[in-house]
Amino acid sequence: MGRGRAAGNWSQTSSSPPPESVYKVGIYGWRKRCLYCFILVLLVLIIVNLSLTIWILKVMDFSGAGMGKLRITNQGIRVEGHSEFLAPLYAAQIKSNTDKALFLESSKNVTIHTRNEAGSITNRLYIGSKEVESYCDSFEVVNSAGEQLFYVDGTQVTIGPEKLHIAGKEGTVFQGSIQTGAVRSNISKSLTLESPTRELKLQGPQGITLSSLVGDVTMTTLQDVVLHSTGQAIRLNSQNIHMKNLQVSSPVGSGRAYPEVYQLCVCGNNGRLFLSEPTGECQATADVCT
């Protein structure tokens, strides 16, 4: 009996399966939903970012040669169209296309600086709303042929053209002396050379010519007009020579004779003036009227 129960008990125990432990693998529940939402949002951001990048590349016209109107070449950078610089521009050369003009525009002023190797400003060109100023040691203007038109430095001013035209209504005032080959006025206006408080000198190493093709030549002075020639003669070449308002001498019968008073005579062949004795007729020697 005892064996039978023992055997029956062993059979019942051996037929039931042993207990097993169950482990779940993966993400389930709300964590899985959050992960899918995060991946979806990230995918949307990637698509939007890629779309914006493509749109920016399209709008800005990015290419291997440059960006938009900006082209990078072997000679430098070429800008097509209008450009606006919000900061200082440093360049060795700025030029336009062959068939286009170059415009520099600013709402306030345009200033151009040049510097030396030490970084100090050597020259400056300032273009303002009402003035143009140049700070330099010398200033020169030349034409297309390379001929000098204007030059100025700290000691002199040189004007290259053959003719200088000054259109001021009040004339021109020179503080010092001037050197020129000719001084002329317009055809319809008179020429006046005036020194209000000092003397006026006209000097020419080979001669001075005062000519008026239409009107008169007038010399007015407060004191004396002196015509002095150190080597040669003073010539008055005209059909009529008038000397007005000369002082008239009216001696009385009892007056005495002055030895320094002579007669003024003229040679008929060359118009030379000479003095003769106060008494008698004008007589000239052979060397006077030849």
Coordinates of C-alpha atoms in Angstrom, one line a residue:
M1 CA 0.0 0.0 0.0
G2 CA 2.7 2.2 0.9
R3 CA 4.5 1.7 -2.3
G4 CA 1.4 2.2 -4.4
R5 CA 0.8 5.6 -2.9
A6 CA 4.3 6.5 -3.3
A7 CA 4.3 5.6 -6.9
G8 CA 1.0 7.4 -7.5
N9 CA 2.3 10.6 -5.9
W10 CA 5.5 10.5 -8.0
S11 CA 3.5 10.2 -11.2
Q12 CA 1.4 13.2 -10.4
T13 CA 4.3 15.3 -9.5
S14 CA 6.4 14.5 -12.6
S15 CA 3.5 15.1 -15.1
S16 CA 3.0 18.9 -14.2
P17 CA 5.3 21.3 -16.1
P18 CA 7.9 23.3 -14.2
P19 CA 7.2 27.0 -13.7
E20 CA 8.7 29.4 -16.3
S21 CA 9.7 33.2 -16.0
V22 CA 8.3 35.5 -18.9
Y23 CA 10.4 38.6 -20.0
K24 CA 8.9 41.2 -22.4
V25 CA 11.3 42.6 -25.0
G26 CA 10.6 46.1 -26.8
I27 CA 8.9 49.4 -26.0
Y28 CA 5.2 49.4 -25.4
G29 CA 2.6 51.8 -24.3
W30 CA 3.1 55.5 -24.0
R31 CA 6.9 55.3 -24.5
K32 CA 6.4 53.8 -28.0
R33 CA 3.9 56.5 -29.0
C34 CA 6.3 59.3 -27.8
L35 CA 9.2 57.7 -29.8
Y36 CA 7.1 57.6 -33.0
C37 CA 6.0 61.2 -32.4
F38 CA 9.6 62.4 -31.9
I39 CA 10.7 60.6 -35.1
L40 CA 7.8 62.2 -37.0
V41 CA 8.7 65.7 -35.7
L42 CA 12.4 65.1 -36.6
L43 CA 11.5 64.0 -40.1
V44 CA 9.3 67.1 -40.6
L45 CA 12.2 69.3 -39.4
I46 CA 14.6 67.7 -41.8
I47 CA 12.2 68.1 -44.7
V48 CA 11.6 71.8 -43.8
N49 CA 15.3 72.5 -43.3
L50 CA 16.2 70.8 -46.6
S51 CA 13.4 72.8 -48.4
L52 CA 14.6 76.1 -46.9
T53 CA 18.2 75.3 -47.9
I54 CA 17.2 74.6 -51.5
W55 CA 15.0 77.7 -51.6
I56 CA 17.9 79.9 -50.3
L57 CA 20.3 78.4 -52.8
K58 CA 17.8 79.1 -55.5
V59 CA 17.0 82.7 -54.5
M60 CA 20.7 83.6 -53.8
D61 CA 21.7 82.0 -57.0
F62 CA 24.6 80.0 -55.5
S63 CA 26.9 78.4 -58.0
G64 CA 30.4 77.3 -58.5
A65 CA 31.3 80.8 -60.0
G66 CA 29.9 82.8 -57.1
M67 CA 26.7 84.0 -55.5
G68 CA 23.9 85.9 -57.2
K69 CA 25.4 89.1 -58.9
L70 CA 28.8 88.3 -57.3
R71 CA 31.1 86.4 -59.5
I72 CA 34.6 85.1 -58.5
T73 CA 37.1 85.2 -61.4
N74 CA 40.8 84.9 -61.9
Q75 CA 41.2 88.7 -62.0
G76 CA 39.2 89.2 -58.7
I77 CA 35.5 89.7 -57.8
R78 CA 33.0 91.0 -60.3
V79 CA 29.7 92.5 -59.2
E80 CA 26.9 92.7 -61.8
G81 CA 24.4 95.5 -61.1
H82 CA 24.1 97.8 -58.1
S83 CA 26.0 97.1 -54.9
E84 CA 25.7 98.6 -51.4
F85 CA 28.6 98.3 -48.9
L86 CA 27.7 98.8 -45.3
A87 CA 31.3 98.7 -44.1
P88 CA 34.6 100.0 -45.4
L89 CA 35.8 98.6 -48.7
Y90 CA 39.5 97.7 -49.2
A91 CA 40.5 97.0 -52.8
A92 CA 43.5 97.6 -55.0
Q93 CA 41.4 98.5 -58.0
I94 CA 37.8 99.3 -58.7
K95 CA 36.6 99.5 -62.3
S96 CA 33.4 99.1 -64.4
N97 CA 32.8 97.1 -67.5
T98 CA 34.1 98.4 -70.8
D99 CA 30.7 99.8 -72.0
K100 CA 29.4 100.9 -68.6
A101 CA 30.0 103.9 -66.3
L102 CA 31.2 103.7 -62.7
F103 CA 29.1 105.4 -60.1
L104 CA 30.0 106.0 -56.5
E105 CA 27.1 107.2 -54.4
S106 CA 26.6 108.0 -50.7
S107 CA 23.8 109.5 -48.7
K108 CA 26.3 111.7 -46.8
N109 CA 29.8 111.9 -48.3
V110 CA 32.5 109.9 -50.2
T111 CA 36.0 109.7 -48.7
I112 CA 38.9 108.0 -50.4
H113 CA 42.1 107.3 -48.4
T114 CA 45.5 106.1 -49.4
R115 CA 47.9 104.7 -46.8
N116 CA 51.6 104.0 -46.7
E117 CA 53.4 100.8 -45.5
A118 CA 53.1 102.0 -41.9
G119 CA 49.4 102.4 -42.2
S120 CA 49.4 106.2 -42.0
I121 CA 47.1 108.2 -44.3
T122 CA 49.1 109.9 -47.0
N123 CA 46.3 111.3 -49.3
R124 CA 42.6 111.9 -48.9
L125 CA 39.8 112.9 -51.2
Y126 CA 36.7 114.1 -49.6
I127 CA 33.5 114.7 -51.6
G128 CA 30.8 116.3 -49.5
S129 CA 27.4 117.7 -50.1
K130 CA 28.7 121.2 -50.8
E131 CA 32.5 120.9 -51.2
V132 CA 35.2 118.7 -52.6
E133 CA 38.5 118.6 -50.7
S134 CA 41.8 117.0 -51.5
Y135 CA 44.6 116.5 -48.9
C136 CA 47.9 115.7 -50.7
D137 CA 51.4 117.1 -51.3
S138 CA 50.7 117.7 -55.0
F139 CA 47.6 117.6 -57.3
E140 CA 47.8 117.1 -61.0
V141 CA 45.2 117.0 -63.8
V142 CA 46.1 115.6 -67.2
N143 CA 44.1 115.0 -70.4
S144 CA 43.6 111.7 -72.4
A145 CA 46.9 112.4 -74.3
G146 CA 48.9 112.6 -71.1
E147 CA 49.4 116.4 -71.3
Q148 CA 49.4 118.3 -68.1
L149 CA 46.3 120.6 -67.7
F150 CA 46.7 121.7 -64.0
Y151 CA 49.3 121.1 -61.3
V152 CA 49.6 122.5 -57.8
D153 CA 51.9 121.9 -54.9
G154 CA 53.1 123.8 -51.9
T155 CA 55.2 126.2 -53.9
Q156 CA 53.6 126.8 -57.3
V157 CA 50.5 126.4 -59.5
T158 CA 50.9 125.5 -63.1
I159 CA 48.1 125.7 -65.7
G160 CA 49.0 123.7 -68.8
P161 CA 46.5 124.8 -71.6
E162 CA 47.4 127.7 -73.9
K163 CA 44.4 129.8 -72.8
L164 CA 43.0 130.4 -69.3
H165 CA 39.5 131.8 -69.3
I166 CA 38.3 133.6 -66.1
A167 CA 34.6 134.5 -66.2
G168 CA 34.2 136.3 -62.9
K169 CA 32.2 139.5 -63.1
E170 CA 34.4 141.3 -60.5
G171 CA 37.7 140.2 -62.2
T172 CA 40.6 138.3 -60.7
V173 CA 42.7 139.3 -57.8
F174 CA 46.3 138.1 -57.5
Q175 CA 48.1 138.6 -54.2
G176 CA 51.5 138.1 -55.8
S177 CA 53.1 138.4 -59.2
I178 CA 51.9 136.4 -62.3
Q179 CA 53.9 135.2 -65.3
T180 CA 52.1 134.8 -68.7
G181 CA 52.6 135.3 -72.3
A182 CA 49.5 137.3 -73.0
V183 CA 46.6 138.9 -71.1
R184 CA 43.4 139.4 -73.1
S185 CA 39.8 140.2 -72.5
N186 CA 36.6 139.0 -74.3
I187 CA 35.8 140.7 -77.6
S188 CA 32.8 142.5 -76.2
K189 CA 34.5 143.7 -72.9
S190 CA 37.4 145.9 -71.9
L191 CA 40.6 144.8 -70.2
T192 CA 41.6 146.6 -67.0
L193 CA 44.9 146.1 -65.2
E194 CA 44.6 147.9 -61.8
S195 CA 46.6 148.2 -58.6
P196 CA 44.4 150.2 -56.2
T197 CA 47.0 151.1 -53.5
R198 CA 50.4 150.0 -54.9
E199 CA 52.3 150.2 -58.2
L200 CA 51.7 148.1 -61.2
K201 CA 54.8 146.6 -63.0
L202 CA 54.9 145.1 -66.5
Q203 CA 58.1 143.4 -67.2
G204 CA 59.3 141.5 -70.4
P205 CA 62.8 140.5 -71.1
Q206 CA 62.2 140.8 -74.9
G207 CA 59.6 143.6 -74.9
I208 CA 56.1 144.5 -73.8
T209 CA 53.3 145.1 -76.3
L210 CA 50.0 146.9 -75.4
S211 CA 47.6 146.7 -78.3
S212 CA 43.9 147.3 -78.9
L213 CA 42.5 146.3 -82.3
V214 CA 39.2 148.2 -81.8
G215 CA 39.2 150.7 -78.9
D216 CA 41.7 152.8 -77.0
V217 CA 44.6 152.0 -74.6
T218 CA 44.2 154.2 -71.5
M219 CA 46.8 154.6 -68.7
T220 CA 45.6 156.5 -65.6
T221 CA 47.6 157.2 -62.6
L222 CA 47.5 159.4 -59.6
Q223 CA 51.1 160.5 -60.0
D224 CA 53.5 160.2 -62.9
V225 CA 53.6 157.9 -65.9
V226 CA 57.2 157.1 -66.5
L227 CA 58.4 155.5 -69.8
H228 CA 62.0 154.5 -69.4
S229 CA 64.2 152.6 -71.8
T230 CA 67.7 151.8 -70.7
G231 CA 69.2 150.7 -74.0
Q232 CA 67.1 151.7 -77.0
A233 CA 64.5 154.3 -77.9
I234 CA 60.8 154.8 -77.0
R235 CA 58.8 154.8 -80.2
L236 CA 55.4 156.4 -80.7
N237 CA 54.2 155.2 -84.1
S238 CA 51.0 157.0 -85.2
Q239 CA 49.7 159.4 -87.8
N240 CA 48.5 161.7 -85.0
I241 CA 50.2 162.3 -81.7
H242 CA 48.3 164.6 -79.3
M243 CA 49.7 166.1 -76.2
K244 CA 46.9 168.0 -74.4
N245 CA 46.8 170.2 -71.4
L246 CA 50.4 171.2 -71.6
Q247 CA 51.5 174.0 -69.4
V248 CA 51.8 177.3 -71.4
S249 CA 54.7 179.7 -70.7
S250 CA 53.9 183.4 -71.1
P251 CA 57.1 185.3 -70.4
V252 CA 57.0 189.1 -70.0
G253 CA 59.2 191.5 -71.8
S254 CA 61.6 191.9 -68.9
G255 CA 62.0 188.2 -68.4
R256 CA 65.4 186.6 -68.5
A257 CA 66.6 183.7 -70.6
Y258 CA 67.2 180.3 -69.1
P259 CA 70.0 178.3 -70.6
E260 CA 68.3 174.9 -69.9
V261 CA 65.2 175.7 -72.1
Y262 CA 65.4 174.3 -75.7
Q263 CA 63.3 173.8 -78.7
L264 CA 61.6 170.4 -79.4
C265 CA 62.2 169.3 -82.9
V266 CA 61.2 166.3 -84.9
C267 CA 63.0 164.5 -87.8
G268 CA 60.7 164.1 -90.7
N269 CA 62.2 160.8 -92.0
N270 CA 62.1 158.7 -88.8
G271 CA 60.0 160.8 -86.3
R272 CA 62.9 161.1 -83.8
L273 CA 62.5 163.9 -81.3
F274 CA 65.5 166.0 -80.4
L275 CA 66.3 169.3 -78.8
S276 CA 67.7 172.4 -80.5
E277 CA 69.0 175.7 -79.4
P278 CA 66.3 178.1 -78.0
T279 CA 67.1 180.7 -80.7
G280 CA 67.0 180.2 -84.4
E281 CA 65.5 177.3 -86.4
C282 CA 65.6 173.6 -85.7
Q283 CA 68.9 172.3 -87.0
A284 CA 70.1 168.7 -86.7
T285 CA 73.5 167.1 -87.1
A286 CA 74.1 164.2 -89.5
D287 CA 73.8 161.5 -86.8
V288 CA 70.5 162.7 -85.4
C289 CA 68.0 162.2 -88.3
T290 CA 69.7 159.2 -90.0

